[in-house]
Structures are given as C-alpha cells and as structure tokens.
C-alpha cells in the first residue's frame, strides 16, 4: 500500500464546513460510484482505470470527456463500451465568458449522466474556482511529482533540473490552487543521474497506472471518509 497518511484522515475544520470538501457517497461493487474521466490526450491512465474495472469495483467509469476533439483517449469509449464525448472550448471573444460557458456545458453533461466523481487524468485545462466549488471533494487529480514539490505542467523537467534523486506521483483532491489540494496518496520512484524527461515520465506513468485506480476505489468505498 502507498499511503503517506492513513485513510480516514480528512478532518474538516468546523468553520470551513460550508466551503470545504464534500466527499462522494460511500459506494459498493453492487452500487458503484458513477465516474467521469477527463482527458486531453492519449488516455493511457484512462486505459489503466478501464482495465482495473474489468473486475467489478466500487466505481464505474460512465463518461469519458475531453476538451480536445482529437484526443486519442476518446477511442477507449468504443473499445470499452463507455460514452465518450468531446466538449471543445466554444468560440467567443471574451475569455472569461468562454471558460464559464465551456464549464457550463461540461457540467450539464455531468448532471445528465448522473456523475458522482470527476477524475482528472491528463486533462490539460485549469478549471475555474466556480466549477471546483460545486464539485469540491468530488474532483480528484493525479500529478507526476511528490507534491508539494514540482507543481505545474513541467514537473518532470523541474525534478531533473533540481537534481533530486527521487520523484513519483501524487493523488489529491482538487481545490482552486494549482496542484495544492488535500493529498490522498503518493508513490515514489528513484531518479537516476542520467534520467531524461521521457524516461522519468515513462517510469512515473507506470506507478500512476497502478496507484490511481486503487485510490479511486478506496475513496469510493469510503476509506478516506472521516468517522467523526
Ligand atoms: C499523467 O502523467 C498525469 O500525471 C498527468 O497527465 C498524464 C496523463 O497522461 N496529469 P495520459 O494522457 O493518460 O497518457
């Protein structure tokens, strides 16, 4: 197991209850959590999740959603019999209006599909606080570094430049910062002196593909829910 903290540790301070994480319902294999996976590219992590759920789990991917119509990962929809849809940014001059209307379309799709948990898996857009606040506690991300080290899109490059001898991946709840939400689990890899961005990325993807589905399943079964 890969916990850096034990499950059942999400303690929400009284005064933040209104705005803090609201975790998904506790689900079961018989009544799995309906999950949407957000992607922008190849979807190798999505594929790992779909393989993992070949054995019945407490979550079920019910929607694959991409902001990129050409995302190769959308093809996993027909392969695994899951609805896959692209919702690209709408054409509009006003950038704020563009982001908000994009997210409104996404939210409508999620509601129509009765989605209970959003899994970001290689989704390359920054989500607005408005959208996060609605789903807070029910949006989860995986990041390819040992957060809080190396947040942002250049995690591998930054790890190599820092000459660190270990890196890894982090599964965390999403808040409105960049890779700052509550950490659920981490797993380490070693970084060799001759590591390249590509070799480090491949090494980390391997552990991500194992860790992420397991942690989503644990979250779905209530293992991170506070008992108090
Ligand atoms: C993963 O490395 C993840 O950490 C990052 O995006 C990558 C997903 O890659 N957030 P893929 O599109 O699933 O291959």
Short mmCIF file of C-alpha atoms and ligand atoms in Angstrom, two decimals:
data_model
loop_
_atom_site.label_atom_id
_atom_site.label_comp_id
_atom_site.label_asym_id
_atom_site.label_seq_id
_atom_site.Cartn_x
_atom_site.Cartn_y
_atom_site.Cartn_z
CA UNK A 1 0.00 0.00 0.00
CA UNK A 2 1.16 3.52 -0.62
CA UNK A 3 -0.42 5.77 1.96
CA UNK A 4 1.63 8.56 3.34
CA UNK A 5 -1.23 9.21 5.68
CA UNK A 6 -3.72 6.64 6.83
CA UNK A 7 -7.18 6.70 5.26
CA UNK A 8 -9.99 8.27 7.32
CA UNK A 9 -7.90 11.41 7.82
CA UNK A 10 -9.92 14.08 6.08
CA UNK A 11 -10.82 16.27 9.02
CA UNK A 12 -12.77 19.34 8.04
CA UNK A 13 -12.42 22.29 10.41
CA UNK A 14 -15.83 23.41 11.70
CA UNK A 15 -15.66 26.90 10.29
CA UNK A 16 -14.85 25.69 6.77
CA UNK A 17 -17.59 23.08 6.56
CA UNK A 18 -19.66 25.07 4.07
CA UNK A 19 -16.84 25.57 1.60
CA UNK A 20 -14.65 22.56 2.12
CA UNK A 21 -14.50 19.12 0.59
CA UNK A 22 -17.73 17.18 0.30
CA UNK A 23 -16.68 13.64 -0.46
CA UNK A 24 -18.72 11.36 -2.74
CA UNK A 25 -21.24 8.94 -1.26
CA UNK A 26 -19.88 5.64 0.01
CA UNK A 27 -20.42 3.19 -2.81
CA UNK A 28 -20.07 -0.56 -3.29
CA UNK A 29 -19.47 -3.10 -6.02
CA UNK A 30 -23.25 -3.63 -6.17
CA UNK A 31 -23.93 0.10 -6.40
CA UNK A 32 -20.78 1.68 -7.83
CA UNK A 33 -19.95 5.36 -7.95
CA UNK A 34 -20.57 6.86 -11.37
CA UNK A 35 -17.29 8.37 -12.54
CA UNK A 36 -16.41 10.76 -15.36
CA UNK A 37 -12.78 10.76 -16.53
CA UNK A 38 -11.49 13.99 -18.06
CA UNK A 39 -8.67 13.67 -20.59
CA UNK A 40 -6.94 15.80 -23.22
CA UNK A 41 -4.54 13.37 -24.90
CA UNK A 42 -3.55 9.74 -25.22
CA UNK A 43 -5.53 8.49 -22.22
CA UNK A 44 -3.02 5.87 -21.08
CA UNK A 45 -4.13 6.47 -17.49
CA UNK A 46 -7.77 6.14 -18.53
CA UNK A 47 -6.93 2.81 -20.14
CA UNK A 48 -5.39 1.60 -16.86
CA UNK A 49 -8.57 2.57 -15.00
CA UNK A 50 -10.75 0.77 -17.55
CA UNK A 51 -8.61 -2.36 -17.25
CA UNK A 52 -8.83 -2.19 -13.44
CA UNK A 53 -12.62 -2.06 -13.51
CA UNK A 54 -12.81 -5.28 -15.57
CA UNK A 55 -13.01 -6.79 -12.11
CA UNK A 56 -16.12 -5.23 -10.59
CA UNK A 57 -15.15 -2.27 -8.38
CA UNK A 58 -16.89 0.32 -6.23
CA UNK A 59 -16.60 2.80 -9.09
CA UNK A 60 -17.66 2.59 -12.70
CA UNK A 61 -16.44 4.88 -15.47
CA UNK A 62 -19.68 6.09 -17.03
CA UNK A 63 -18.37 9.01 -19.09
CA UNK A 64 -15.13 9.96 -20.84
CA UNK A 65 -14.92 13.66 -21.51
CA UNK A 66 -12.30 15.63 -23.42
CA UNK A 67 -11.80 19.29 -24.25
CA UNK A 68 -9.87 18.08 -27.32
CA UNK A 69 -11.86 16.52 -30.18
CA UNK A 70 -8.70 14.80 -31.44
CA UNK A 71 -7.74 13.22 -28.12
CA UNK A 72 -6.75 9.63 -28.87
CA UNK A 73 -8.09 8.56 -25.49
CA UNK A 74 -11.65 9.14 -26.72
CA UNK A 75 -11.27 5.91 -28.70
CA UNK A 76 -11.35 3.93 -25.46
CA UNK A 77 -15.05 4.75 -25.30
CA UNK A 78 -16.00 2.40 -28.13
CA UNK A 79 -13.40 -0.18 -27.05
CA UNK A 80 -14.86 -0.48 -23.53
CA UNK A 81 -18.48 0.49 -24.22
CA UNK A 82 -18.36 3.78 -22.32
CA UNK A 83 -19.89 7.03 -23.54
CA UNK A 84 -17.08 9.32 -24.78
CA UNK A 85 -17.66 12.90 -25.72
CA UNK A 86 -15.61 15.96 -26.68
CA UNK A 87 -16.65 19.38 -25.50
CA UNK A 88 -14.20 21.86 -27.02
CA UNK A 89 -13.95 25.49 -25.95
CA UNK A 90 -16.75 27.48 -27.59
CA UNK A 91 -15.79 30.28 -29.99
CA UNK A 92 -16.21 33.59 -28.25
CA UNK A 93 -14.10 36.74 -27.91
CA UNK A 94 -14.48 37.18 -24.18
CA UNK A 95 -12.09 34.74 -22.48
CA UNK A 96 -13.92 34.66 -19.17
CA UNK A 97 -17.25 34.05 -20.87
CA UNK A 98 -15.58 31.35 -22.96
CA UNK A 99 -14.31 29.45 -19.90
CA UNK A 100 -17.56 29.78 -18.00
CA UNK A 101 -19.75 28.67 -20.88
CA UNK A 102 -17.40 25.76 -21.59
CA UNK A 103 -17.68 24.60 -18.00
CA UNK A 104 -21.44 25.11 -18.02
CA UNK A 105 -21.69 22.72 -20.99
CA UNK A 106 -19.47 20.22 -19.20
CA UNK A 107 -21.50 20.49 -16.01
CA UNK A 108 -24.70 19.85 -17.93
CA UNK A 109 -23.21 16.70 -19.44
CA UNK A 110 -22.12 15.52 -15.98
CA UNK A 111 -25.54 16.12 -14.48
CA UNK A 112 -27.26 14.38 -17.41
CA UNK A 113 -25.01 11.36 -16.89
CA UNK A 114 -25.59 11.34 -13.09
CA UNK A 115 -21.88 11.67 -12.43
CA UNK A 116 -20.77 11.48 -8.80
CA UNK A 117 -16.99 11.78 -9.08
CA UNK A 118 -14.74 13.56 -11.60
CA UNK A 119 -11.34 12.00 -12.22
CA UNK A 120 -8.80 14.26 -13.94
CA UNK A 121 -6.38 12.10 -15.86
CA UNK A 122 -4.22 14.13 -18.19
CA UNK A 123 -6.78 16.95 -18.52
CA UNK A 124 -4.79 19.98 -19.61
CA UNK A 125 -7.12 22.82 -18.67
CA UNK A 126 -7.15 24.88 -15.49
CA UNK A 127 -10.63 24.68 -14.01
CA UNK A 128 -12.28 27.81 -12.62
CA UNK A 129 -12.97 28.16 -8.86
CA UNK A 130 -16.68 28.35 -9.69
CA UNK A 131 -16.70 24.84 -11.13
CA UNK A 132 -14.35 23.49 -8.44
CA UNK A 133 -16.52 24.82 -5.64
CA UNK A 134 -19.52 22.97 -6.98
CA UNK A 135 -17.62 19.68 -7.17
CA UNK A 136 -15.11 20.15 -4.34
CA UNK A 137 -14.32 16.80 -2.73
CA UNK A 138 -15.65 15.08 -5.81
CA UNK A 139 -12.84 16.10 -8.19
CA UNK A 140 -9.60 14.20 -7.93
CA UNK A 141 -6.31 14.53 -9.81
CA UNK A 142 -3.04 12.72 -10.27
CA UNK A 143 0.13 14.75 -10.60
CA UNK A 144 3.52 13.37 -11.69
CA UNK A 145 5.64 14.54 -8.74
CA UNK A 146 5.76 14.20 -4.99
CA UNK A 147 3.70 17.29 -4.17
CA UNK A 148 4.19 19.88 -2.82
CA UNK A 149 7.39 19.54 -4.84
CA UNK A 150 7.22 20.43 -8.52
CA UNK A 151 3.61 21.50 -9.14
CA UNK A 152 2.53 22.71 -12.59
CA UNK A 153 2.98 21.35 -16.09
CA UNK A 154 6.78 20.97 -16.06
CA UNK A 155 7.02 18.55 -13.15
CA UNK A 156 9.48 16.14 -14.82
CA UNK A 157 11.73 18.88 -16.14
CA UNK A 158 11.74 20.62 -12.77
CA UNK A 159 12.55 17.38 -10.92
CA UNK A 160 15.52 16.69 -13.22
CA UNK A 161 16.81 20.28 -13.01
CA UNK A 162 16.63 20.11 -9.22
CA UNK A 163 18.91 17.02 -9.38
CA UNK A 164 16.61 15.23 -7.00
CA UNK A 165 17.21 11.52 -6.55
CA UNK A 166 13.54 10.66 -6.09
CA UNK A 167 10.25 11.71 -7.58
CA UNK A 168 6.89 9.99 -8.01
CA UNK A 169 3.21 10.73 -8.25
CA UNK A 170 0.53 12.21 -6.02
CA UNK A 171 -3.21 11.58 -5.94
CA UNK A 172 -5.04 14.55 -4.45
CA UNK A 173 -8.43 16.17 -4.11
CA UNK A 174 -8.68 19.27 -6.28
CA UNK A 175 -9.03 22.72 -4.79
CA UNK A 176 -8.76 26.05 -6.59
CA UNK A 177 -4.95 26.21 -6.44
CA UNK A 178 -2.55 24.57 -8.89
CA UNK A 179 -1.87 21.04 -7.58
CA UNK A 180 -2.47 22.13 -3.99
CA UNK A 181 -5.47 20.05 -2.81
CA UNK A 182 -5.60 17.53 0.04
CA UNK A 183 -3.18 14.66 -0.65
CA UNK A 184 -4.66 11.16 -0.59
CA UNK A 185 -1.65 9.07 -1.58
CA UNK A 186 1.82 9.18 -3.07
CA UNK A 187 4.22 6.70 -4.56
CA UNK A 188 7.93 7.18 -5.17
CA UNK A 189 10.37 6.30 -7.94
CA UNK A 190 14.11 6.84 -7.95
CA UNK A 191 15.62 9.37 -10.35
CA UNK A 192 18.97 8.31 -11.79
CA UNK A 193 21.71 10.82 -12.68
CA UNK A 194 21.21 10.20 -16.42
CA UNK A 195 17.38 10.39 -16.30
CA UNK A 196 15.66 12.27 -19.16
CA UNK A 197 12.22 13.85 -19.13
CA UNK A 198 10.98 10.98 -21.29
CA UNK A 199 12.39 8.16 -19.15
CA UNK A 200 11.13 9.78 -15.96
CA UNK A 201 7.69 10.31 -17.47
CA UNK A 202 7.50 6.64 -18.50
CA UNK A 203 8.67 5.45 -15.10
CA UNK A 204 6.12 7.60 -13.29
CA UNK A 205 3.25 6.66 -15.61
CA UNK A 206 3.81 3.00 -14.69
CA UNK A 207 3.23 3.67 -10.99
CA UNK A 208 0.39 6.11 -11.70
CA UNK A 209 -1.45 3.41 -13.62
CA UNK A 210 -1.31 1.19 -10.57
CA UNK A 211 -1.89 3.73 -7.83
CA UNK A 212 -4.69 5.87 -9.25
CA UNK A 213 -7.36 3.16 -9.80
CA UNK A 214 -6.63 1.69 -6.36
CA UNK A 215 -7.02 5.03 -4.60
CA UNK A 216 -10.20 5.88 -6.51
CA UNK A 217 -11.61 2.54 -5.45
CA UNK A 218 -10.68 3.22 -1.81
CA UNK A 219 -12.24 6.69 -1.97
CA UNK A 220 -15.38 5.15 -3.46
CA UNK A 221 -15.66 2.64 -0.62
CA UNK A 222 -15.43 5.38 1.99
CA UNK A 223 -11.93 4.63 3.25
CA UNK A 224 -10.99 8.30 3.31
CA UNK A 225 -14.18 9.46 4.96
CA UNK A 226 -13.80 10.89 8.43
CA UNK A 227 -15.55 8.93 11.16
CA UNK A 228 -16.23 11.98 13.31
C1 LIG B 1 -0.12 11.67 -16.25
O1 LIG B 1 1.27 11.59 -16.16
C2 LIG B 1 -0.66 12.54 -15.14
O2 LIG B 1 0.17 12.61 -14.04
C3 LIG B 1 -0.78 13.88 -15.78
O3 LIG B 1 -1.14 13.61 -17.11
C4 LIG B 1 -0.59 12.36 -17.51
C5 LIG B 1 -1.69 11.59 -18.23
O4 LIG B 1 -1.19 11.02 -19.37
N1 LIG B 1 -1.74 14.69 -15.05
P1 LIG B 1 -2.12 10.15 -20.38
O5 LIG B 1 -2.83 11.15 -21.28
O6 LIG B 1 -3.07 9.37 -19.54
O7 LIG B 1 -1.16 9.28 -21.12
#
